[in-house]
Coordinates of C-alpha atoms in Angstrom, one line a residue:
M1 CA -113.5 -23.0 17.2
Q2 CA -114.9 -21.5 20.4
N3 CA -117.3 -23.5 22.6
T4 CA -119.5 -21.4 24.8
S5 CA -122.0 -24.0 26.0
N6 CA -123.6 -23.1 29.3
S7 CA -122.7 -26.6 30.6
T8 CA -119.0 -25.9 30.2
P9 CA -117.5 -25.0 33.6
L10 CA -114.7 -23.0 32.1
P11 CA -114.9 -19.4 30.7
T12 CA -113.8 -18.7 27.2
A13 CA -110.6 -16.9 26.1
R14 CA -112.6 -13.8 25.2
E15 CA -112.8 -12.9 28.9
G16 CA -109.1 -11.9 28.7
W17 CA -106.2 -12.1 31.1
H18 CA -108.2 -11.0 34.2
G19 CA -110.8 -13.7 33.5
E20 CA -108.1 -16.3 33.0
I21 CA -106.4 -15.4 36.2
R22 CA -109.7 -15.7 38.1
A23 CA -110.5 -19.0 36.5
T24 CA -107.0 -20.4 37.2
L25 CA -107.2 -19.3 40.9
R26 CA -110.7 -20.7 41.3
L27 CA -109.6 -24.1 39.9
S28 CA -106.2 -24.3 41.5
W29 CA -106.8 -23.4 45.1
P30 CA -109.0 -26.4 45.9
L31 CA -106.5 -28.7 44.2
A32 CA -103.6 -27.2 46.1
A33 CA -105.6 -27.5 49.4
A34 CA -106.3 -31.1 48.6
N35 CA -102.6 -31.8 48.0
L36 CA -101.7 -30.2 51.4
L37 CA -104.5 -32.2 53.1
Q38 CA -103.1 -35.4 51.5
M39 CA -99.8 -34.7 53.1
L40 CA -101.6 -34.3 56.4
T41 CA -103.2 -37.7 55.9
Y42 CA -99.8 -39.3 55.7
A43 CA -98.7 -37.3 58.7
V44 CA -101.6 -38.9 60.7
D45 CA -100.3 -42.4 59.8
V46 CA -96.8 -41.5 61.1
I47 CA -98.2 -40.0 64.3
F48 CA -100.1 -43.2 65.2
I49 CA -97.5 -45.7 64.0
A50 CA -94.8 -43.9 66.0
R51 CA -96.6 -44.8 69.2
L52 CA -96.0 -48.5 68.4
G53 CA -92.2 -48.0 68.5
E54 CA -89.1 -47.1 66.4
A55 CA -89.0 -50.5 64.7
Q56 CA -92.6 -50.3 63.5
L57 CA -92.1 -46.7 62.3
A58 CA -88.9 -47.7 60.4
A59 CA -90.6 -50.7 58.9
S60 CA -93.6 -48.7 57.7
A61 CA -91.3 -46.0 56.3
L62 CA -89.5 -48.6 54.2
A63 CA -92.8 -50.0 52.9
V64 CA -94.3 -46.6 52.2
A65 CA -91.1 -45.6 50.3
L66 CA -91.8 -48.2 47.6
F67 CA -95.6 -48.1 47.8
G68 CA -95.7 -44.3 47.6
M69 CA -93.3 -44.1 44.7
V70 CA -95.3 -46.7 42.7
L71 CA -98.6 -45.1 43.6
W72 CA -97.4 -41.6 42.7
A73 CA -96.2 -42.9 39.3
L74 CA -99.4 -44.7 38.5
S75 CA -101.4 -41.6 39.6
G76 CA -99.5 -39.8 36.9
L77 CA -100.6 -42.5 34.4
T78 CA -104.3 -42.5 35.4
G79 CA -104.3 -38.7 35.9
A80 CA -103.9 -38.4 32.1
V81 CA -107.7 -38.5 32.0
A82 CA -107.6 -34.8 33.0
P83 CA -106.2 -33.4 29.7
V84 CA -108.3 -35.9 27.7
I85 CA -111.5 -34.9 29.4
A86 CA -110.6 -31.2 29.2
A87 CA -109.9 -31.4 25.5
E88 CA -113.2 -33.2 24.9
L89 CA -115.1 -30.5 26.8
G90 CA -113.3 -27.8 24.8
E91 CA -114.1 -29.4 21.5
R92 CA -117.8 -30.4 22.0
A93 CA -119.1 -29.6 25.5
P94 CA -120.9 -31.1 27.2
A95 CA -119.3 -34.2 25.5
L96 CA -121.3 -36.5 27.6
R97 CA -120.4 -39.7 25.8
T98 CA -116.8 -39.0 25.2
V99 CA -116.1 -37.8 28.7
R100 CA -117.9 -40.8 30.2
R101 CA -115.8 -43.1 28.0
A102 CA -112.5 -41.4 28.9
T103 CA -113.4 -41.6 32.6
R104 CA -114.4 -45.3 32.3
M105 CA -111.2 -46.2 30.6
G106 CA -109.3 -44.3 33.3
L107 CA -110.9 -46.6 35.8
W108 CA -110.1 -49.7 33.7
I109 CA -106.4 -48.5 33.6
S110 CA -106.5 -48.1 37.3
V111 CA -107.3 -51.7 37.8
I112 CA -104.8 -53.0 35.3
S113 CA -101.9 -50.8 36.4
G114 CA -102.9 -51.2 40.1
L115 CA -102.5 -55.0 39.8
L116 CA -99.1 -54.4 38.2
G117 CA -98.2 -51.9 41.0
M118 CA -99.2 -54.4 43.7
G119 CA -96.9 -57.0 42.1
I120 CA -94.0 -54.5 42.1
C121 CA -94.6 -53.7 45.8
L122 CA -94.4 -57.4 46.7
L123 CA -90.7 -57.1 45.7
L124 CA -90.2 -55.1 48.9
G125 CA -88.8 -58.1 50.9
P126 CA -86.0 -59.0 48.4
L127 CA -85.2 -55.3 48.0
M128 CA -84.8 -54.8 51.7
R129 CA -82.5 -57.8 52.0
V130 CA -80.4 -56.6 49.1
T131 CA -80.0 -53.3 50.8
G132 CA -79.0 -55.0 54.1
Q133 CA -82.0 -54.1 56.3
D134 CA -82.4 -55.7 59.7
E135 CA -84.4 -59.0 59.6
N136 CA -86.8 -57.8 62.3
I137 CA -87.5 -54.7 60.3
I138 CA -88.0 -56.7 57.2
G139 CA -90.6 -58.9 58.9
L140 CA -92.6 -56.0 60.2
A141 CA -92.4 -54.2 56.9
N142 CA -93.7 -57.2 55.0
Q143 CA -96.6 -57.5 57.5
Y144 CA -97.6 -53.9 56.7
N145 CA -96.9 -54.1 53.0
V146 CA -99.0 -57.2 52.2
V147 CA -102.0 -55.4 53.6
I148 CA -101.5 -51.8 52.4
I149 CA -101.1 -52.9 48.7
F150 CA -104.9 -53.6 48.6
S151 CA -105.5 -49.9 48.9
M152 CA -103.7 -49.1 45.6
I153 CA -106.6 -49.8 43.2
P154 CA -109.2 -47.7 45.2
M155 CA -106.6 -44.9 45.5
L156 CA -106.1 -44.9 41.7
F157 CA -109.9 -44.9 41.3
N158 CA -110.0 -41.8 43.5
N159 CA -107.3 -40.2 41.4
V160 CA -109.4 -40.6 38.3
L161 CA -112.6 -39.3 39.9
R162 CA -110.7 -36.4 41.4
N163 CA -109.6 -35.4 37.9
F164 CA -113.1 -35.9 36.5
V165 CA -114.8 -33.6 39.1
S166 CA -112.0 -31.0 38.7
A167 CA -112.3 -30.9 35.0
L168 CA -116.0 -30.5 35.3
G169 CA -115.6 -27.5 37.5
R170 CA -116.0 -29.1 40.9
P171 CA -112.5 -29.1 42.4
V172 CA -113.8 -28.2 45.8
F173 CA -115.2 -31.7 46.0
A174 CA -111.6 -33.0 46.1
T175 CA -110.7 -30.7 48.9
A176 CA -113.8 -31.6 51.0
I177 CA -113.5 -35.3 50.5
T178 CA -109.8 -35.3 51.3
A179 CA -110.5 -33.4 54.5
L180 CA -113.1 -35.9 55.5
G181 CA -110.7 -38.7 54.7
I182 CA -108.3 -37.4 57.3
G183 CA -110.9 -37.9 60.0
I184 CA -111.8 -41.4 58.8
N185 CA -108.1 -42.3 58.7
A186 CA -107.4 -41.0 62.2
L187 CA -110.4 -42.9 63.6
A188 CA -109.5 -46.1 61.8
N189 CA -105.9 -45.9 63.0
Y190 CA -107.1 -45.3 66.6
A191 CA -109.4 -48.3 66.3
F192 CA -107.4 -50.9 64.5
I193 CA -103.9 -50.2 65.7
F194 CA -104.7 -50.2 69.4
G195 CA -107.9 -52.2 69.6
N196 CA -110.3 -49.4 70.4
L197 CA -114.0 -48.9 69.7
G198 CA -114.5 -52.7 69.7
A199 CA -112.0 -53.3 66.9
P200 CA -109.3 -56.0 67.1
E201 CA -105.8 -54.8 68.2
L202 CA -103.7 -55.3 65.0
G203 CA -100.7 -53.1 65.5
L204 CA -98.9 -52.2 62.3
R205 CA -101.3 -54.2 60.2
G206 CA -104.1 -52.1 61.7
A207 CA -102.5 -49.0 60.2
A208 CA -102.6 -50.6 56.8
I209 CA -106.2 -51.6 57.2
A210 CA -107.0 -48.0 58.2
T211 CA -105.4 -46.9 54.9
I212 CA -107.6 -49.4 53.0
L213 CA -110.8 -48.2 54.8
T214 CA -109.9 -44.6 54.1
S215 CA -109.4 -45.2 50.4
L216 CA -112.7 -47.1 50.2
F217 CA -114.5 -44.3 52.1
T218 CA -113.0 -41.7 49.7
F219 CA -114.1 -43.7 46.7
G220 CA -117.6 -43.9 48.1
A221 CA -117.6 -40.2 48.8
Y222 CA -116.7 -39.4 45.3
A223 CA -119.4 -41.7 43.9
L224 CA -122.0 -40.1 46.2
A225 CA -120.9 -36.6 45.2
I226 CA -121.1 -37.4 41.5
R227 CA -124.5 -39.0 42.1
M228 CA -125.9 -35.9 44.0
D229 CA -124.5 -33.2 41.8
R230 CA -126.6 -32.5 38.7
R231 CA -123.8 -31.5 36.4
L232 CA -121.7 -34.5 37.3
H233 CA -124.5 -37.1 37.4
R234 CA -125.6 -36.4 33.8
Y235 CA -122.3 -38.0 32.7
H236 CA -123.2 -41.4 34.2
V237 CA -119.5 -42.3 34.6
F238 CA -120.3 -45.7 36.1
G239 CA -122.8 -46.6 33.4
R240 CA -121.9 -49.5 31.1
W241 CA -118.7 -49.9 33.0
W242 CA -118.0 -53.2 31.2
A243 CA -117.9 -51.6 27.7
P244 CA -114.4 -50.9 26.4
D245 CA -113.2 -48.0 24.3
W246 CA -109.7 -49.1 23.3
A247 CA -108.9 -46.0 21.4
R248 CA -109.4 -43.7 24.4
A249 CA -107.6 -46.3 26.7
W250 CA -104.7 -46.1 24.3
T251 CA -104.8 -42.2 24.3
I252 CA -104.7 -42.1 28.1
T253 CA -101.9 -44.7 28.3
K254 CA -99.9 -42.9 25.6
I255 CA -100.2 -39.6 27.4
G256 CA -99.9 -41.0 30.9
T257 CA -97.0 -43.4 30.6
P258 CA -94.4 -40.6 30.1
I259 CA -95.9 -38.7 33.1
A260 CA -95.5 -41.8 35.2
L261 CA -91.9 -42.2 34.1
T262 CA -91.2 -38.5 34.7
I263 CA -92.5 -38.9 38.3
T264 CA -90.3 -41.9 38.7
A265 CA -87.3 -40.0 37.6
E266 CA -88.1 -37.1 39.9
A267 CA -88.8 -39.4 42.9
G268 CA -85.7 -41.3 42.1
I269 CA -83.4 -38.2 42.2
F270 CA -84.7 -37.2 45.6
G271 CA -84.4 -40.8 46.9
A272 CA -80.8 -41.0 45.5
A273 CA -80.0 -37.7 47.2
A274 CA -81.1 -39.2 50.6
F275 CA -78.7 -42.1 50.0
L276 CA -75.9 -39.7 49.2
M277 CA -76.7 -37.7 52.4
G278 CA -76.7 -40.9 54.4
N279 CA -73.2 -41.7 53.2
I280 CA -72.0 -38.3 54.3
G281 CA -73.5 -38.6 57.8
A282 CA -76.5 -39.2 59.9
S283 CA -76.9 -35.5 60.9
Q284 CA -76.7 -34.4 57.3
L285 CA -79.4 -36.9 56.4
A286 CA -81.7 -35.8 59.2
A287 CA -81.2 -32.1 58.3
H288 CA -81.8 -33.0 54.6
T289 CA -85.1 -34.7 55.5
I290 CA -86.4 -31.7 57.4
A291 CA -85.4 -29.2 54.7
L292 CA -86.9 -31.4 52.0
Q293 CA -90.2 -31.7 53.9
I294 CA -90.4 -27.9 54.1
A295 CA -89.7 -27.6 50.4
A296 CA -92.2 -30.4 49.6
L297 CA -94.9 -28.6 51.7
A298 CA -94.5 -25.4 49.6
F299 CA -94.4 -27.4 46.4
Q300 CA -98.0 -28.7 46.9
V301 CA -99.3 -25.2 45.8
P302 CA -97.6 -25.0 42.4
F303 CA -98.3 -28.6 41.9
G304 CA -102.0 -27.8 42.3
I305 CA -101.6 -24.9 40.0
G306 CA -100.0 -27.2 37.5
Q307 CA -103.0 -29.5 37.7
A308 CA -105.2 -26.6 37.0
A309 CA -103.0 -25.6 34.1
T310 CA -103.5 -29.0 32.6
I311 CA -107.3 -28.6 32.6
R312 CA -107.3 -25.0 31.5
V313 CA -104.9 -25.5 28.6
G314 CA -106.5 -28.8 27.7
Y315 CA -109.9 -27.1 27.4
F316 CA -108.6 -24.5 24.9
Y317 CA -106.6 -27.2 23.2
G318 CA -109.8 -29.1 22.5
A319 CA -111.4 -25.9 21.3
R320 CA -108.4 -25.2 19.0
D321 CA -108.1 -21.8 20.6
T322 CA -104.4 -20.8 20.5
V323 CA -105.0 -17.5 22.3
G324 CA -106.8 -19.3 25.1
M325 CA -103.9 -21.8 25.4
Q326 CA -101.4 -19.0 25.6
R327 CA -103.3 -17.2 28.3
A328 CA -104.1 -20.3 30.4
G329 CA -100.5 -21.5 30.3
W330 CA -98.7 -18.2 31.0
C331 CA -101.2 -17.2 33.7
A332 CA -100.6 -20.5 35.6
I333 CA -96.8 -20.2 35.2
V334 CA -96.8 -16.6 36.6
I335 CA -99.1 -17.5 39.5
G336 CA -97.1 -20.6 40.4
T337 CA -93.8 -18.8 40.2
G338 CA -95.1 -15.9 42.1
F339 CA -96.3 -18.1 45.0
M340 CA -92.9 -19.8 45.1
A341 CA -91.2 -16.3 45.3
L342 CA -93.2 -15.8 48.5
T343 CA -92.2 -19.1 50.0
A344 CA -88.6 -18.5 49.0
L345 CA -88.8 -15.1 50.9
A346 CA -90.2 -16.9 53.9
M347 CA -87.4 -19.4 53.9
V348 CA -84.7 -16.7 53.8
L349 CA -86.3 -14.4 56.4
A350 CA -87.9 -16.9 58.8
P351 CA -86.3 -20.3 58.4
K352 CA -86.4 -21.3 62.1
P353 CA -90.2 -21.0 62.5
L354 CA -90.5 -23.4 59.5
I355 CA -88.0 -25.8 61.1
A356 CA -90.1 -25.6 64.3
I357 CA -92.9 -27.6 62.5
Y358 CA -90.6 -30.6 62.9
L359 CA -88.4 -30.0 65.9
D360 CA -87.3 -27.3 68.4
P361 CA -84.7 -25.2 66.6
W362 CA -83.9 -23.3 69.8
D363 CA -83.0 -26.4 71.8
P364 CA -79.2 -26.5 72.2
A365 CA -79.2 -30.2 71.7
N366 CA -80.5 -29.6 68.1
A367 CA -77.9 -27.0 67.3
A368 CA -75.8 -29.0 64.9
L369 CA -78.8 -30.4 63.1
V370 CA -80.5 -27.0 62.8
G371 CA -77.3 -25.4 61.5
L372 CA -77.2 -27.9 58.6
A373 CA -80.9 -27.6 57.9
L374 CA -80.6 -23.8 57.7
Q375 CA -77.9 -24.1 55.1
Y376 CA -80.1 -26.5 53.0
I377 CA -83.2 -24.3 53.4
V378 CA -81.3 -21.3 52.0
I379 CA -80.5 -23.3 48.9
A380 CA -84.1 -24.6 48.8
A381 CA -85.2 -20.9 48.8
G382 CA -83.0 -20.4 45.8
F383 CA -84.6 -23.1 43.7
Q384 CA -88.2 -22.5 44.8
L385 CA -88.9 -20.3 41.8
F386 CA -87.6 -22.9 39.4
D387 CA -89.3 -25.8 41.2
G388 CA -92.7 -24.0 40.9
M389 CA -91.9 -23.0 37.3
Q390 CA -91.1 -26.5 36.1
A391 CA -94.2 -28.0 37.8
V392 CA -96.6 -25.6 36.2
A393 CA -94.8 -25.6 32.8
A394 CA -95.1 -29.4 32.8
G395 CA -98.8 -29.1 33.7
A396 CA -99.4 -26.7 30.8
L397 CA -97.6 -29.0 28.3
R398 CA -99.8 -31.9 29.6
G399 CA -102.8 -29.8 28.7
L400 CA -101.5 -30.0 25.1
Q401 CA -101.1 -33.8 25.6
D402 CA -97.3 -33.3 25.2
T403 CA -95.7 -35.6 27.7
R404 CA -93.0 -37.6 25.9
M405 CA -90.4 -34.9 25.3
P406 CA -91.0 -33.3 28.8
M407 CA -90.2 -36.8 30.2
W408 CA -86.8 -36.8 28.4
I409 CA -86.2 -33.2 29.5
A410 CA -87.0 -34.1 33.2
A411 CA -84.9 -37.3 33.1
F412 CA -81.9 -35.5 31.6
S413 CA -82.1 -32.5 33.9
Y414 CA -82.5 -34.4 37.1
W415 CA -80.0 -37.1 36.4
V416 CA -77.2 -35.5 34.3
P417 CA -76.6 -32.0 35.5
G418 CA -78.5 -32.5 38.7
F419 CA -77.3 -35.8 40.1
G420 CA -73.9 -35.4 38.4
T421 CA -73.3 -32.1 40.2
A422 CA -74.6 -33.5 43.5
M423 CA -72.1 -36.4 43.2
V424 CA -69.1 -34.2 42.4
L425 CA -69.8 -31.4 44.9
G426 CA -71.0 -33.8 47.6
F427 CA -68.0 -36.1 47.5
A428 CA -65.1 -34.4 45.7
T429 CA -65.3 -31.1 47.5
P430 CA -65.6 -29.9 51.1
L431 CA -69.2 -28.8 50.4
E432 CA -70.6 -32.3 51.2
G433 CA -74.4 -31.9 52.0
V434 CA -74.5 -28.4 50.6
G435 CA -73.0 -29.7 47.4
V436 CA -75.8 -32.3 47.1
W437 CA -78.4 -29.6 47.5
I438 CA -76.7 -27.4 44.9
G439 CA -76.9 -30.4 42.5
L440 CA -80.7 -30.7 43.2
A441 CA -81.1 -27.0 42.5
I442 CA -79.2 -27.2 39.2
G443 CA -81.4 -30.2 38.1
L444 CA -84.6 -28.3 38.9
T445 CA -83.4 -25.1 37.3
C446 CA -82.4 -26.9 34.1
A447 CA -85.8 -28.7 34.0
A448 CA -87.6 -25.4 34.5
L449 CA -85.8 -23.5 31.8
L450 CA -86.1 -26.3 29.2
L451 CA -89.8 -27.0 29.9
T452 CA -90.7 -23.3 29.9
W453 CA -88.7 -22.8 26.6
R454 CA -90.7 -25.7 25.1
W455 CA -94.0 -24.1 26.3
H456 CA -92.8 -20.8 24.7
R457 CA -92.1 -22.6 21.4
R458 CA -95.4 -24.6 21.5
D459 CA -96.8 -23.1 18.2
A460 CA -93.5 -23.5 16.3
L461 CA -93.2 -27.1 17.5
G462 CA -96.7 -27.9 16.3
L463 CA -97.9 -28.7 19.8
T464 CA -101.1 -26.7 19.6
D465 CA -102.4 -28.5 16.5
R466 CA -105.1 -30.8 17.8
P467 CA -106.1 -33.6 15.3
L468 CA -109.8 -34.1 14.5
R469 CA -111.3 -36.9 16.6
E470 CA -114.4 -38.9 16.0
A471 CA -117.2 -38.8 18.5

């Protein structure tokens, strides 16, 4: 079944490989840019909070460690609206009613899961005490945490609307709105942390208020963009917001829950690696943090390509077009892996300029730290290809609404060969920190190979057979 409605923002499979490559690039670059800008938003928070002092920065870091992990996981849950919307468009574009209902249920799930996430974040205090944190730091972290948690639900709203506009062919809205949010965040931090522009001086709590204001501004910007754009407005996604559609809510939850658990497993392995490095030594942990930040920066591009793959594959999945699914998935995997080949080359040929983003690698005082970071970056270059491959392959499988088995693949890969190797090489051999990074590389490589194999076997596994749905 091929849907060629003019309202559909995605070209059909008949345009061939070149058309698919162009469509994937056109959809993925704004998403990748938005991901990079989101990292810059977090960097702005760190810059302002650091001016308050080391204690405040450490306290906010502890709070954000838990808040960020919960938010990231719930973004995976609510982000499941993307493959659902894409499939509806592929099946019966413009699918006004079905897309509206899916988006509405995504917003409902944002409220329900957001309240649950806020409750989890309130466990920060006991968690810090169990891990032996300083009481002064605990007090500051709790002051920050009890405020910032109120930004969770609007952030999840924004995640749903970002997926909606992207699936409808307007991903550049996500880029522009995220960029505007950086300015709002900086201005609000400047005002509420230090008492400028007539605002009260609230210190660390002011930074949390800035996050809330930024999330509300972002939600308002999405609502305005949807209202002003003819294609998006016709869906009336905020109409009859009180009316439930339990079947679609269940579909989103069923697809999204394994994504959330996958994200938790991935975040957990990198968090555990940080604890392992801390047990080896402070210099190793600092070098690990820098190398991981560089790898995370590069990862935002294939992550955006994976998001695009979810939409592209999901569209053809809804249209029951197996040729389109094949082209969309493989084009995204090749593009994502190709980009990571370039970043791997940059890490091998010019690692010091990359380290210079965070500290002066030519300062003799940083020699030991830089030496360790250079070792870790070389290993990071080795797994860049596989990191990009696993991110895009997972995105392509999500387009087929296949998330449960990829969850088990990711959990196994990260925690059995990955963490197991990191433990053995890090503490039972002289490799120490290098051994931990080899473990991370093995975990990512295993995940990439298994997920790509599952994508390759999609037809034989029956993943491309979309059941008929009622309107």
